Amino acid sequence: MYEAVYDDTGVLVAARRFTDPELIARCQRLIEGLYHQGEPLDTFFDREVATLDPPTGTAKLPG
């Protein structure tokens, strides 16, 4: 299992490798639990995104 490490500007600078089977199993169970707590994207989108005004194109990108 790998952890991506980013600097303060969001650039990938390294990756940490984990090989402990119990740590990997715990992380997998955590992710599976979060997945099962979630909701389908289409219902979330309909409720939270579709009702928003269209973007205006005035947002500035960082950098």
Coordinates of N, CA and C in Angstrom, one line a residue:
M1 N 0.9 -1.1 0.0 CA 0.0 0.0 0.0 C 0.9 1.2 0.0
Y2 N 0.5 2.3 -0.7 CA 1.3 3.5 -0.8 C 0.6 4.7 -0.3
E3 N 1.3 5.6 0.2 CA 0.8 6.9 0.6 C 1.5 8.0 -0.3
A4 N 0.7 8.7 -1.0 CA 1.2 9.8 -1.8 C 1.5 11.0 -0.9
V5 N 2.7 11.6 -1.1 CA 3.1 12.7 -0.3 C 3.3 13.9 -1.2
Y6 N 2.6 15.0 -0.8 CA 2.6 16.2 -1.7 C 3.2 17.4 -0.9
D7 N 3.8 18.3 -1.6 CA 4.3 19.5 -0.9 C 3.1 20.5 -0.7
D8 N 3.5 21.7 -0.2 CA 2.4 22.7 0.1 C 1.7 23.2 -1.1
T9 N 2.3 23.0 -2.3 CA 1.7 23.5 -3.5 C 0.9 22.4 -4.2
G10 N 0.9 21.2 -3.7 CA 0.1 20.2 -4.3 C 0.9 19.3 -5.2
V11 N 2.2 19.5 -5.3 CA 3.0 18.7 -6.2 C 3.5 17.4 -5.5
L12 N 3.3 16.3 -6.2 CA 3.7 15.0 -5.6 C 5.2 15.0 -5.5
V13 N 5.7 14.7 -4.2 CA 7.2 14.7 -4.0 C 7.7 13.4 -3.6
A14 N 6.8 12.5 -3.1 CA 7.3 11.1 -2.7 C 6.1 10.2 -2.5
A15 N 6.5 9.0 -2.3 CA 5.5 8.0 -1.9 C 6.0 7.1 -0.8
R16 N 5.2 6.8 0.2 CA 5.7 5.9 1.2 C 5.0 4.6 1.0
R17 N 5.8 3.5 1.1 CA 5.3 2.1 0.9 C 5.1 1.5 2.3
F18 N 3.9 0.8 2.4 CA 3.6 0.1 3.7 C 3.4 -1.4 3.3
T19 N 4.0 -2.3 4.0 CA 3.9 -3.7 3.7 C 3.3 -4.5 4.8
D20 N 3.0 -3.9 6.0 CA 2.4 -4.7 7.1 C 1.0 -5.2 6.7
P21 N 0.8 -6.5 6.6 CA -0.5 -7.0 6.2 C -1.7 -6.6 7.1
E22 N -1.5 -6.4 8.4 CA -2.6 -6.0 9.3 C -2.9 -4.6 9.1
L23 N -1.9 -3.7 8.9 CA -2.2 -2.3 8.6 C -3.0 -2.2 7.3
I24 N -2.6 -2.9 6.3 CA -3.3 -2.9 5.0 C -4.7 -3.4 5.1
A25 N -4.9 -4.4 5.9 CA -6.3 -5.0 6.1 C -7.1 -4.0 6.8
R26 N -6.6 -3.3 7.9 CA -7.4 -2.3 8.6 C -7.8 -1.1 7.7
C27 N -6.8 -0.7 6.9 CA -7.1 0.4 5.9 C -8.2 0.0 4.9
Q28 N -8.1 -1.2 4.4 CA -9.1 -1.7 3.5 C -10.5 -1.8 4.1
R29 N -10.6 -2.3 5.3 CA -11.9 -2.3 6.0 C -12.4 -0.9 6.2
L30 N -11.6 0.0 6.6 CA -12.0 1.4 6.8 C -12.6 2.0 5.5
I31 N -11.9 1.8 4.4 CA -12.3 2.3 3.1 C -13.6 1.6 2.7
E32 N -13.7 0.3 2.8 CA -15.0 -0.4 2.5 C -16.1 0.1 3.3
G33 N -15.9 0.4 4.6 CA -16.9 0.9 5.5 C -17.4 2.3 5.0
L34 N -16.5 3.2 4.7 CA -16.8 4.5 4.1 C -17.6 4.4 2.8
Y35 N -17.2 3.4 2.0 CA -17.9 3.2 0.7 C -19.4 2.8 1.0
H36 N -19.6 2.0 1.9 CA -20.9 1.5 2.2 C -21.8 2.5 2.9
Q37 N -21.2 3.5 3.5 CA -21.9 4.6 4.2 C -22.3 5.7 3.2
G38 N -21.6 5.7 2.0 CA -21.9 6.7 1.0 C -23.2 6.5 0.3
E39 N -23.5 7.4 -0.6 CA -24.7 7.4 -1.4 C -24.4 7.4 -2.9
P40 N -25.2 6.9 -3.7 CA -25.0 6.9 -5.1 C -24.7 8.3 -5.6
L41 N -23.8 8.5 -6.5 CA -23.4 9.8 -7.1 C -24.6 10.5 -7.7
D42 N -25.4 9.8 -8.4 CA -26.5 10.5 -9.1 C -27.5 11.1 -8.1
T43 N -27.8 10.5 -7.0 CA -28.7 11.2 -6.0 C -28.1 12.4 -5.4
F44 N -26.8 12.2 -5.1 CA -26.0 13.4 -4.5 C -26.0 14.5 -5.5
F45 N -25.7 14.2 -6.7 CA -25.6 15.3 -7.8 C -26.9 16.0 -7.9
D46 N -28.0 15.2 -8.0 CA -29.3 15.8 -8.2 C -29.7 16.7 -7.1
R47 N -29.3 16.4 -5.8 CA -29.6 17.1 -4.7 C -28.7 18.3 -4.4
E48 N -27.4 18.1 -4.6 CA -26.4 19.1 -4.2 C -25.8 19.9 -5.3
V49 N -25.8 19.4 -6.5 CA -25.1 20.1 -7.6 C -26.0 20.6 -8.7
A50 N -26.9 19.8 -9.1 CA -27.8 20.2 -10.2 C -28.6 21.5 -10.0
T51 N -28.8 21.8 -8.7 CA -29.6 23.0 -8.4 C -28.8 24.3 -8.3
L52 N -27.4 24.1 -8.5 CA -26.6 25.3 -8.4 C -26.6 26.1 -9.7
D53 N -26.3 27.4 -9.6 CA -26.2 28.2 -10.9 C -25.0 27.7 -11.6
P54 N -25.0 27.8 -13.0 CA -23.8 27.4 -13.8 C -22.6 28.3 -13.4
P55 N -21.4 27.7 -13.5 CA -20.2 28.5 -13.2 C -20.1 29.7 -14.2
T56 N -19.5 30.7 -13.7 CA -19.4 31.9 -14.5 C -18.0 32.0 -15.2
G57 N -17.1 31.2 -14.9 CA -15.8 31.2 -15.5 C -14.9 32.3 -14.9
T58 N -15.3 33.0 -13.8 CA -14.5 34.0 -13.3 C -13.6 33.6 -12.2
A59 N -13.6 32.3 -11.8 CA -12.7 31.8 -10.7 C -11.3 31.8 -11.2
K60 N -10.4 32.2 -10.3 CA -9.0 32.2 -10.6 C -8.3 30.9 -10.1
L61 N -7.5 30.3 -11.0 CA -6.8 29.1 -10.6 C -5.6 29.5 -9.8
P62 N -5.2 28.7 -8.8 CA -4.0 29.0 -8.0 C -2.8 29.1 -8.9
G63 N -1.8 29.9 -8.4 CA -0.5 29.9 -9.1 C -0.5 31.0 -10.1

